[in-house]
mmCIF file of C-alpha atoms in Angstrom:
data_model
loop_
_atom_site.group_PDB
_atom_site.id
_atom_site.type_symbol
_atom_site.label_atom_id
_atom_site.label_comp_id
_atom_site.label_asym_id
_atom_site.label_seq_id
_atom_site.Cartn_x
_atom_site.Cartn_y
_atom_site.Cartn_z
ATOM 1 C CA MET I 1 -87.352 43.017 111.278
ATOM 2 C CA THR I 2 -83.804 41.726 111.675
ATOM 3 C CA GLU I 3 -82.597 38.259 110.661
ATOM 4 C CA ASP I 4 -82.447 37.099 114.305
ATOM 5 C CA GLY I 5 -85.973 38.348 114.935
ATOM 6 C CA ARG I 6 -87.244 36.547 111.863
ATOM 7 C CA ARG I 7 -85.611 33.299 113.001
ATOM 8 C CA MET I 8 -87.108 33.626 116.490
ATOM 9 C CA GLU I 9 -90.550 34.222 114.982
ATOM 10 C CA GLU I 10 -90.216 31.137 112.748
ATOM 11 C CA GLU I 11 -89.066 29.051 115.701
ATOM 12 C CA GLU I 12 -92.078 30.175 117.750
ATOM 13 C CA ARG I 13 -94.459 29.316 114.888
ATOM 14 C CA GLY I 14 -92.933 25.893 114.399
ATOM 15 C CA PRO I 15 -90.755 24.177 111.806
ATOM 16 C CA GLY I 16 -93.506 24.288 109.179
ATOM 17 C CA ALA I 17 -93.763 28.091 109.171
ATOM 18 C CA VAL I 18 -91.257 28.345 106.349
ATOM 19 C CA PHE I 19 -93.545 26.339 104.052
ATOM 20 C CA HIS I 20 -96.751 28.164 104.998
ATOM 21 C CA VAL I 21 -96.278 30.611 102.130
ATOM 22 C CA PHE I 22 -96.423 27.742 99.604
ATOM 23 C CA VAL I 23 -99.735 26.559 101.069
ATOM 24 C CA LEU I 24 -101.134 30.098 100.880
ATOM 25 C CA MET I 25 -99.957 30.503 97.300
ATOM 26 C CA GLU I 26 -101.538 27.236 96.168
ATOM 27 C CA ASP I 27 -104.812 28.116 97.908
ATOM 28 C CA LEU I 28 -104.749 31.579 96.280
ATOM 29 C CA LEU I 29 -104.212 30.142 92.801
ATOM 30 C CA GLU I 30 -107.185 27.791 93.175
ATOM 31 C CA LYS I 31 -109.418 30.705 94.235
ATOM 32 C CA LEU I 32 -108.221 32.818 91.299
ATOM 33 C CA LYS I 33 -109.134 29.998 88.922
ATOM 34 C CA LEU I 34 -112.592 29.792 90.483
ATOM 35 C CA LEU I 35 -112.954 33.544 89.839
ATOM 36 C CA ASP I 36 -111.893 32.986 86.203
ATOM 37 C CA TYR I 37 -108.988 35.426 86.454
ATOM 38 C CA GLU I 38 -107.411 34.168 83.226
ATOM 39 C CA GLU I 39 -110.301 35.333 81.034
ATOM 40 C CA ASP I 40 -111.394 38.344 83.094
ATOM 41 C CA LEU I 41 -107.967 39.834 83.876
ATOM 42 C CA LEU I 42 -105.029 38.243 82.081
ATOM 43 C CA ARG I 43 -106.436 38.353 78.565
ATOM 44 C CA LYS I 44 -107.635 41.952 78.946
ATOM 45 C CA GLN I 45 -104.311 43.135 80.432
ATOM 46 C CA ASN I 46 -102.206 40.903 78.139
ATOM 47 C CA MET I 47 -100.518 39.159 81.083
ATOM 48 C CA ARG I 48 -99.114 35.658 81.478
ATOM 49 C CA PRO I 49 -100.681 33.144 83.916
ATOM 50 C CA ILE I 50 -98.914 32.798 87.255
ATOM 51 C CA SER I 51 -97.476 29.561 88.611
ATOM 52 C CA ARG I 52 -97.987 27.886 91.983
ATOM 53 C CA LEU I 53 -94.730 29.430 93.250
ATOM 54 C CA TYR I 54 -95.072 32.910 91.693
ATOM 55 C CA PHE I 55 -95.555 34.955 94.893
ATOM 56 C CA ALA I 56 -93.756 32.453 97.138
ATOM 57 C CA LEU I 57 -90.237 32.939 95.735
ATOM 58 C CA PRO I 58 -88.411 36.059 94.478
ATOM 59 C CA THR I 59 -87.869 36.182 90.712
ATOM 60 C CA ASN I 60 -88.435 39.728 89.375
ATOM 61 C CA PRO I 61 -89.532 42.196 92.122
ATOM 62 C CA GLY I 62 -90.757 44.858 89.703
ATOM 63 C CA GLU I 63 -92.869 42.455 87.679
ATOM 64 C CA GLN I 64 -94.130 40.656 90.798
ATOM 65 C CA PHE I 65 -95.227 43.918 92.461
ATOM 66 C CA TYR I 66 -97.087 45.030 89.323
ATOM 67 C CA MET I 67 -98.841 41.635 89.146
ATOM 68 C CA PHE I 68 -99.674 41.848 92.874
ATOM 69 C CA SER I 69 -101.169 45.356 92.565
ATOM 70 C CA SER I 70 -103.130 44.394 89.423
ATOM 71 C CA LEU I 71 -104.573 41.265 91.076
ATOM 72 C CA ALA I 72 -105.401 43.187 94.263
ATOM 73 C CA ALA I 73 -107.234 45.910 92.303
ATOM 74 C CA TRP I 74 -109.136 43.301 90.278
ATOM 75 C CA LEU I 75 -110.143 41.359 93.420
ATOM 76 C CA ILE I 76 -111.304 44.542 95.170
ATOM 77 C CA ASN I 77 -113.519 45.325 92.190
ATOM 78 C CA LYS I 78 -114.761 41.720 92.222
ATOM 79 C CA ALA I 79 -115.607 42.120 95.907
ATOM 80 C CA GLY I 80 -117.957 45.027 95.160
ATOM 81 C CA ARG I 81 -115.756 48.094 95.675
ATOM 82 C CA TYR I 82 -114.403 50.357 92.960
ATOM 83 C CA PHE I 83 -110.625 50.421 92.700
ATOM 84 C CA GLU I 84 -108.754 52.019 89.828
ATOM 85 C CA GLN I 85 -106.459 49.655 87.987
ATOM 86 C CA PRO I 86 -102.846 50.678 88.807
ATOM 87 C CA GLN I 87 -100.329 51.495 86.117
ATOM 88 C CA GLU I 88 -96.777 50.217 85.844
ATOM 89 C CA TYR I 89 -95.173 53.569 86.715
ATOM 90 C CA ASP I 90 -97.436 54.529 89.649
ATOM 91 C CA ASP I 91 -95.950 55.301 93.056
ATOM 92 C CA PRO I 92 -95.660 51.932 94.897
ATOM 93 C CA ASN I 93 -96.173 53.489 98.324
ATOM 94 C CA ALA I 94 -99.428 55.146 97.258
ATOM 95 C CA VAL I 95 -100.721 51.931 95.681
ATOM 96 C CA ILE I 96 -99.860 49.894 98.806
ATOM 97 C CA SER I 97 -101.574 52.460 101.040
ATOM 98 C CA LYS I 98 -104.794 52.248 98.990
ATOM 99 C CA ILE I 99 -104.757 48.429 98.993
ATOM 100 C CA LEU I 100 -104.239 48.234 102.764
ATOM 101 C CA SER I 101 -107.021 50.772 103.278
ATOM 102 C CA GLU I 102 -109.422 48.585 101.287
ATOM 103 C CA LEU I 103 -108.171 45.511 103.163
ATOM 104 C CA ARG I 104 -109.054 47.101 106.515
ATOM 105 C CA SER I 105 -112.444 48.192 105.196
ATOM 106 C CA PHE I 106 -113.191 44.517 104.462
ATOM 107 C CA GLY I 107 -112.281 43.612 108.052
ATOM 108 C CA GLY I 108 -108.760 42.372 107.399
ATOM 109 C CA THR I 109 -105.724 43.046 109.586
ATOM 110 C CA ALA I 110 -102.353 44.297 108.412
ATOM 111 C CA ASP I 111 -99.978 43.789 111.368
ATOM 112 C CA PHE I 112 -96.883 43.997 109.175
ATOM 113 C CA PRO I 113 -94.901 46.888 107.672
ATOM 114 C CA PRO I 114 -96.066 48.034 104.199
ATOM 115 C CA SER I 115 -92.559 47.496 102.874
ATOM 116 C CA LYS I 116 -93.262 43.728 102.938
ATOM 117 C CA LEU I 117 -95.735 44.236 100.077
ATOM 118 C CA LYS I 118 -93.347 46.427 98.101
ATOM 119 C CA ALA I 119 -91.070 43.418 97.495
ATOM 120 C CA GLY I 120 -93.832 41.769 95.431
ATOM 121 C CA TYR I 121 -93.476 38.310 97.027
ATOM 122 C CA GLY I 122 -93.675 36.621 100.413
ATOM 123 C CA GLU I 123 -96.226 35.448 102.942
ATOM 124 C CA GLN I 124 -97.751 38.937 103.405
ATOM 125 C CA VAL I 125 -98.414 39.317 99.680
ATOM 126 C CA CYS I 126 -100.065 35.884 99.527
ATOM 127 C CA TYR I 127 -102.124 36.682 102.639
ATOM 128 C CA VAL I 128 -103.498 39.962 101.220
ATOM 129 C CA LEU I 129 -104.431 38.416 97.869
ATOM 130 C CA ASP I 130 -105.916 35.303 99.499
ATOM 131 C CA PHE I 131 -108.053 37.461 101.835
ATOM 132 C CA LEU I 132 -109.319 39.604 98.948
ATOM 133 C CA ALA I 133 -110.024 36.487 96.860
ATOM 134 C CA GLU I 134 -112.088 35.062 99.720
ATOM 135 C CA LYS I 135 -114.117 38.289 99.899
ATOM 136 C CA ALA I 136 -114.628 38.224 96.125
ATOM 137 C CA LEU I 137 -115.949 34.638 96.261
ATOM 138 C CA LYS I 138 -118.376 35.599 99.032
ATOM 139 C CA HIS I 139 -119.540 38.628 97.053
ATOM 140 C CA ILE I 140 -120.437 36.546 93.991
ATOM 141 C CA ASP I 141 -122.166 33.952 96.255
ATOM 142 C CA PHE I 142 -119.899 31.131 95.187
ATOM 143 C CA THR I 143 -120.878 27.754 96.661
ATOM 144 C CA TRP I 144 -119.468 24.283 96.266
ATOM 145 C CA ASN I 145 -121.774 21.729 94.693
ATOM 146 C CA ARG I 146 -122.044 18.196 95.915
ATOM 147 C CA PRO I 147 -119.726 15.853 94.068
ATOM 148 C CA THR I 148 -121.356 13.594 91.510
ATOM 149 C CA TYR I 149 -119.841 10.177 91.041
ATOM 150 C CA PRO I 150 -120.319 8.213 87.823
ATOM 151 C CA SER I 151 -122.386 5.115 88.205
ATOM 152 C CA GLU I 152 -120.420 2.123 87.003
ATOM 153 C CA GLU I 153 -121.744 -1.404 87.074
ATOM 154 C CA LEU I 154 -119.127 -3.831 88.239
ATOM 155 C CA GLU I 155 -119.183 -6.987 86.206
ATOM 156 C CA GLU I 156 -118.372 -10.184 87.998
ATOM 157 C CA GLU I 157 -115.434 -11.988 86.508
ATOM 158 C CA VAL I 158 -116.272 -15.558 85.680
ATOM 159 C CA VAL I 159 -113.244 -17.783 85.800
ATOM 160 C CA GLY I 160 -113.634 -21.090 84.075
ATOM 161 C CA GLU I 161 -112.443 -24.321 85.508
ATOM 162 C CA ASP I 162 -109.897 -24.829 82.745
ATOM 163 C CA ASP I 163 -108.772 -21.174 82.224
ATOM 164 C CA ALA I 164 -106.781 -18.981 84.581
ATOM 165 C CA GLU I 165 -106.151 -15.347 83.680
ATOM 166 C CA LEU I 166 -103.151 -13.649 85.271
ATOM 167 C CA THR I 167 -102.855 -9.898 85.235
ATOM 168 C CA LEU I 168 -99.954 -7.710 86.220
ATOM 169 C CA ASN I 169 -101.817 -6.265 89.214
ATOM 170 C CA LYS I 170 -102.555 -9.737 90.549
ATOM 171 C CA ILE I 171 -98.928 -10.735 90.124
ATOM 172 C CA GLU I 172 -97.737 -7.614 91.997
ATOM 173 C CA ASP I 173 -100.248 -8.208 94.815
ATOM 174 C CA GLU I 174 -99.143 -11.783 95.107
ATOM 175 C CA ILE I 175 -95.464 -10.732 95.183
ATOM 176 C CA VAL I 176 -96.256 -8.393 98.093
ATOM 177 C CA GLU I 177 -98.084 -11.217 99.865
ATOM 178 C CA GLU I 178 -95.090 -13.440 99.237
ATOM 179 C CA ASP I 179 -92.755 -10.954 100.956
ATOM 180 C CA SER I 180 -95.144 -10.473 103.884
ATOM 181 C CA ASP I 181 -95.707 -14.163 104.529
ATOM 182 C CA ASN I 182 -91.939 -14.861 104.757
ATOM 183 C CA ASP I 183 -92.074 -17.936 102.533
ATOM 184 C CA GLU I 184 -94.676 -19.629 104.734
ATOM 185 C CA GLU I 185 -96.608 -20.832 101.705
ATOM 186 C CA GLN I 186 -95.376 -23.221 99.079
ATOM 187 C CA PHE I 187 -94.855 -21.857 95.561
ATOM 188 C CA ILE I 188 -94.500 -23.635 92.266
ATOM 189 C CA ASP I 189 -91.663 -22.369 90.116
ATOM 190 C CA LEU I 190 -92.791 -22.274 86.490
ATOM 191 C CA ASN I 191 -89.319 -22.964 85.191
ATOM 192 C CA VAL I 192 -88.974 -26.108 87.342
ATOM 193 C CA LEU I 193 -92.477 -27.201 86.403
ATOM 194 C CA LYS I 194 -91.687 -26.718 82.728
ATOM 195 C CA ALA I 195 -88.501 -28.802 83.010
ATOM 196 C CA GLN I 196 -90.313 -31.603 84.782
ATOM 197 C CA THR I 197 -93.094 -31.564 82.231
ATOM 198 C CA SER I 198 -90.596 -31.735 79.386
ATOM 199 C CA LYS I 199 -88.845 -34.687 81.039
ATOM 200 C CA LEU I 200 -92.074 -36.577 81.531
ATOM 201 C CA SER I 201 -93.123 -35.829 77.968
ATOM 202 C CA ALA I 202 -89.828 -37.197 76.648
ATOM 203 C CA GLU I 203 -90.162 -40.374 78.690
ATOM 204 C CA SER I 204 -93.733 -41.028 77.649
ATOM 205 C CA SER I 205 -93.804 -39.508 74.173
ATOM 206 C CA LYS I 206 -95.133 -42.756 72.711
ATOM 207 C CA PRO I 207 -97.670 -44.316 75.090
ATOM 208 C CA ALA I 208 -98.117 -48.063 74.837
ATOM 209 C CA GLU I 209 -101.871 -47.786 75.099
ATOM 210 C CA ILE I 210 -104.624 -45.195 75.190
ATOM 211 C CA LEU I 211 -104.734 -43.459 78.545
ATOM 212 C CA GLU I 212 -108.082 -43.421 80.208
ATOM 213 C CA SER I 213 -108.836 -41.440 83.367
ATOM 214 C CA ASN I 214 -110.623 -43.190 86.149
ATOM 215 C CA THR I 215 -110.700 -40.095 88.427
ATOM 216 C CA ASP I 216 -114.032 -38.828 89.632
ATOM 217 C CA ALA I 217 -114.808 -35.376 88.209
ATOM 218 C CA ALA I 218 -116.145 -34.099 91.540
ATOM 219 C CA GLU I 219 -113.012 -35.161 93.391
ATOM 220 C CA TRP I 220 -110.847 -33.588 90.677
ATOM 221 C CA TYR I 221 -112.742 -30.284 90.999
ATOM 222 C CA LEU I 222 -112.299 -30.322 94.791
ATOM 223 C CA GLU I 223 -108.563 -30.932 94.353
ATOM 224 C CA VAL I 224 -108.324 -28.016 91.949
ATOM 225 C CA GLU I 225 -110.109 -25.758 94.452
ATOM 226 C CA ARG I 226 -107.633 -26.818 97.137
ATOM 227 C CA VAL I 227 -104.392 -26.255 95.241
ATOM 228 C CA LEU I 228 -105.556 -23.182 93.299
ATOM 229 C CA PRO I 229 -104.299 -20.647 95.920
ATOM 230 C CA GLN I 230 -100.839 -22.249 95.745
ATOM 231 C CA LEU I 231 -100.573 -21.838 91.972
ATOM 232 C CA LYS I 232 -98.726 -18.530 92.027
ATOM 233 C CA VAL I 233 -96.214 -17.147 89.593
ATOM 234 C CA THR I 234 -92.824 -16.124 90.916
ATOM 235 C CA VAL I 235 -91.481 -13.102 89.016
ATOM 236 C CA ARG I 236 -87.732 -12.921 89.155
ATOM 237 C CA THR I 237 -86.701 -9.252 89.243
ATOM 238 C CA ASP I 238 -83.264 -7.954 88.446
ATOM 239 C CA ASN I 239 -81.720 -6.258 91.464
ATOM 240 C CA LYS I 240 -79.950 -3.770 89.212
ATOM 241 C CA ASP I 241 -83.169 -2.329 87.742
ATOM 242 C CA TRP I 242 -83.904 0.074 90.584
ATOM 243 C CA ARG I 243 -80.323 1.283 90.603
ATOM 244 C CA ALA I 244 -80.552 2.055 86.900
ATOM 245 C CA HIS I 245 -83.772 3.975 87.506
ATOM 246 C CA VAL I 246 -82.133 5.928 90.319
ATOM 247 C CA ASP I 247 -79.175 6.768 88.068
ATOM 248 C CA GLN I 248 -81.555 7.951 85.371
ATOM 249 C CA MET I 249 -83.401 10.086 87.913
ATOM 250 C CA HIS I 250 -80.126 11.676 89.003
ATOM 251 C CA GLN I 251 -79.156 12.329 85.396
ATOM 252 C CA HIS I 252 -82.520 13.901 84.617
ATOM 253 C CA ARG I 253 -82.321 16.013 87.774
ATOM 254 C CA ASP I 254 -78.821 17.249 86.873
ATOM 255 C CA GLY I 255 -80.004 18.045 83.351
ATOM 256 C CA MET I 256 -83.016 19.955 84.655
ATOM 257 C CA GLU I 257 -80.898 21.918 87.127
ATOM 258 C CA THR I 258 -78.392 22.760 84.378
ATOM 259 C CA SER I 259 -81.141 23.849 81.986
ATOM 260 C CA LEU I 260 -82.825 25.894 84.718
ATOM 261 C CA GLY I 261 -79.534 27.572 85.599
ATOM 262 C CA GLU I 262 -78.839 28.377 81.957
ATOM 263 C CA THR I 263 -82.360 29.748 81.547
ATOM 264 C CA LYS I 264 -81.963 32.002 84.582
ATOM 265 C CA LEU I 265 -78.574 33.203 83.343
ATOM 266 C CA LYS I 266 -80.049 33.971 79.932
ATOM 267 C CA GLU I 267 -82.918 35.900 81.509
ATOM 268 C CA GLN I 268 -80.535 37.877 83.728
ATOM 269 C CA HIS I 269 -78.243 38.561 80.765
ATOM 270 C CA GLN I 270 -81.195 39.739 78.697
ATOM 271 C CA GLN I 271 -82.398 42.018 81.500
ATOM 272 C CA VAL I 272 -78.929 43.506 81.945
ATOM 273 C CA THR I 273 -78.607 43.995 78.174
ATOM 274 C CA GLU I 274 -81.974 45.754 78.019
ATOM 275 C CA LYS I 275 -81.028 48.052 80.898
ATOM 276 C CA VAL I 276 -77.652 48.875 79.334
ATOM 277 C CA THR I 277 -79.317 49.583 75.981
ATOM 278 C CA GLU I 278 -81.888 51.825 77.642
ATOM 279 C CA LYS I 279 -79.235 53.765 79.559
ATOM 280 C CA THR I 280 -77.072 54.067 76.430
ATOM 281 C CA GLN I 281 -80.022 55.505 74.516
ATOM 282 C CA ILE I 282 -80.697 58.009 77.304
ATOM 283 C CA LEU I 283 -77.017 59.054 77.350
ATOM 284 C CA SER I 284 -76.964 59.482 73.574
ATOM 285 C CA GLU I 285 -80.049 61.709 73.748
ATOM 286 C CA LEU I 286 -78.407 63.784 76.501
ATOM 287 C CA ASN I 287 -75.247 64.100 74.412
ATOM 288 C CA GLU I 288 -77.271 65.355 71.456
ATOM 289 C CA ASP I 289 -79.002 67.959 73.649
ATOM 290 C CA LEU I 290 -75.642 69.047 75.080
ATOM 291 C CA GLU I 291 -74.170 69.399 71.598
ATOM 292 C CA LYS I 292 -77.078 71.607 70.522
ATOM 293 C CA VAL I 293 -76.728 73.824 73.600
ATOM 294 C CA LYS I 294 -72.965 74.043 73.102
ATOM 295 C CA GLN I 295 -73.407 75.031 69.455
ATOM 296 C CA GLU I 296 -75.899 77.753 70.372
ATOM 297 C CA ILE I 297 -73.559 79.112 73.057
ATOM 298 C CA GLU I 298 -70.656 79.178 70.608
ATOM 299 C CA GLU I 299 -72.733 80.992 68.002
ATOM 300 C CA LYS I 300 -73.863 83.589 70.527
ATOM 301 C CA GLY I 301 -70.319 84.004 71.871
ATOM 302 C CA SER I 302 -68.856 84.434 68.392
ATOM 303 C CA SER I 303 -71.524 86.957 67.528
ATOM 304 C CA ILE I 304 -70.731 88.906 70.713
ATOM 305 C CA THR I 305 -66.936 88.996 70.181
ATOM 306 C CA ASP I 306 -67.107 89.636 66.422
ATOM 307 C CA GLY I 307 -66.705 93.378 65.470
ATOM 308 C CA ALA I 308 -68.014 93.015 61.937
ATOM 309 C CA PRO I 309 -71.612 93.919 62.848
ATOM 310 C CA LEU I 310 -70.385 97.062 64.645
ATOM 311 C CA VAL I 311 -68.346 98.149 61.614
ATOM 312 C CA LYS I 312 -71.335 97.557 59.391
ATOM 313 C CA MET I 313 -73.479 99.648 61.728
ATOM 314 C CA LYS I 314 -70.955 102.513 61.660
ATOM 315 C CA GLN I 315 -70.735 102.375 57.893
ATOM 316 C CA ALA I 316 -74.483 102.408 57.596
ATOM 317 C CA LEU I 317 -74.682 105.373 60.012
ATOM 318 C CA THR I 318 -72.077 107.300 58.006
ATOM 319 C CA LYS I 319 -73.943 106.566 54.799
ATOM 320 C CA LEU I 320 -77.164 107.790 56.393
ATOM 321 C CA LYS I 321 -75.459 111.020 57.465
ATOM 322 C CA GLN I 322 -74.124 111.603 53.935
ATOM 323 C CA GLU I 323 -77.532 110.917 52.466
ATOM 324 C CA ASN I 324 -79.056 113.378 54.973
ATOM 325 C CA ILE I 325 -76.549 116.067 53.926
ATOM 326 C CA GLN I 326 -77.248 115.481 50.258
ATOM 327 C CA MET I 327 -80.943 115.555 51.013
ATOM 328 C CA ASP I 328 -80.552 118.861 52.872
ATOM 329 C CA ILE I 329 -78.632 120.311 49.913
ATOM 330 C CA ARG I 330 -81.288 119.190 47.496
ATOM 331 C CA ILE I 331 -83.976 120.615 49.742
ATOM 332 C CA GLY I 332 -82.050 123.962 49.900
ATOM 333 C CA VAL I 333 -81.655 124.078 46.125
ATOM 334 C CA VAL I 334 -85.328 123.308 45.634
ATOM 335 C CA GLU I 335 -86.304 125.967 48.202
ATOM 336 C CA HIS I 336 -84.010 128.519 46.528
ATOM 337 C CA ALA I 337 -85.442 127.744 43.110
ATOM 338 C CA LEU I 338 -88.939 127.982 44.531
ATOM 339 C CA LEU I 339 -88.087 131.318 46.153
ATOM 340 C CA GLN I 340 -86.628 132.652 42.894
ATOM 341 C CA SER I 341 -89.710 131.517 41.076
ATOM 342 C CA LYS I 342 -91.954 133.235 43.583
ATOM 343 C CA LEU I 343 -89.892 136.441 43.470
ATOM 344 C CA LYS I 344 -89.904 136.438 39.678
ATOM 345 C CA GLU I 345 -93.635 135.869 39.648
ATOM 346 C CA LYS I 346 -94.131 138.690 42.141
ATOM 347 C CA SER I 347 -91.920 141.017 40.108
ATOM 348 C CA ASN I 348 -93.904 140.226 36.997
ATOM 349 C CA MET I 349 -97.139 140.882 38.807
ATOM 350 C CA THR I 350 -95.842 144.196 40.117
ATOM 351 C CA ARG I 351 -94.690 145.235 36.699
ATOM 352 C CA ASP I 352 -97.996 144.361 35.152
ATOM 353 C CA MET I 353 -99.813 146.325 37.782
ATOM 354 C CA HIS I 354 -97.676 149.425 37.223
ATOM 355 C CA ALA I 355 -98.128 149.124 33.524
ATOM 356 C CA ALA I 356 -101.850 149.121 33.898
ATOM 357 C CA VAL I 357 -101.952 152.057 36.380
ATOM 358 C CA ILE I 358 -99.774 154.548 34.467
ATOM 359 C CA PRO I 359 -102.021 154.989 31.333
ATOM 360 C CA GLU I 360 -105.104 155.605 33.440
ATOM 361 C CA SER I 361 -103.397 158.472 35.335
ATOM 362 C CA SER I 362 -102.263 160.095 32.128
ATOM 363 C CA ILE I 363 -105.758 160.179 30.772
ATOM 364 C CA ASP I 364 -107.178 161.877 33.852
ATOM 365 C CA TYR I 365 -104.778 164.695 33.656
#
């Protein structure tokens, strides 16, 4: 979807469509807590808990997609269907296809491109997880219990005739009533009253005679009841206080934004450093493999171009030929000696035979 198409869709849905993803994310987080995902999933997988804005805003797409696929698989299993827990290096397209297939089998609709889930954040991601969480709650028969309110007995405050207790809440309520009534009622300023009382005390510090009251107690009580609503305390507030608070709020906000920016920069720097280190290690391993291959090629090339082995082979062949000739000579000498021995033995045998035959013939004659 193009940028213009996305703007037209948001305009058709109303001005609050942009913030719908935050509502979905908050609703999803509450359902995950009801399903006890921290104990059942995070501790077993050694993961960190997610915040209320985790899938609403982009932070780390790779980490967010892995968290999305892990939560989706866990919710599908919670809803009564078996789903193999995905690994960090699985094919994202295959994982998304399986999740959407299970979503449709539960009766959900996916009228958005699967690439929306591959980003790991956004309204579509929150919708899929929220739908699966709802199915998981229905599968475990989760029901809300009626709220129980603590029973507190309200004690009636008894205000004596001579005591009047002022609290900060009463003073604030009376200040609001003072602003709303537009000075229609008469107020008694404590500072003025104190000054008048001090003046009267100074004038009559030493009374000439003992004062005795001749006022009826009932009439005095009625008079107190009449003027009691007018006995209000006027709290003089400094107009500069709220400005100081606003300045402090601005300072704290600037400090938080600066700290957040520095934290993000540190995280990005750390990620870039880790990637550079990983790539450097891979390159060093490749260089080592290339050096080994180069060394083997050089050794084979030097052995091919070197004539020393051929000379050694020729020398060895010549030596073998000489040894064969010497061996043939020795064999001939041995054969000749053997032949001479056999001839000599035969001659001796012949001579012995003739020697034995000649005497016998002489006797016969």
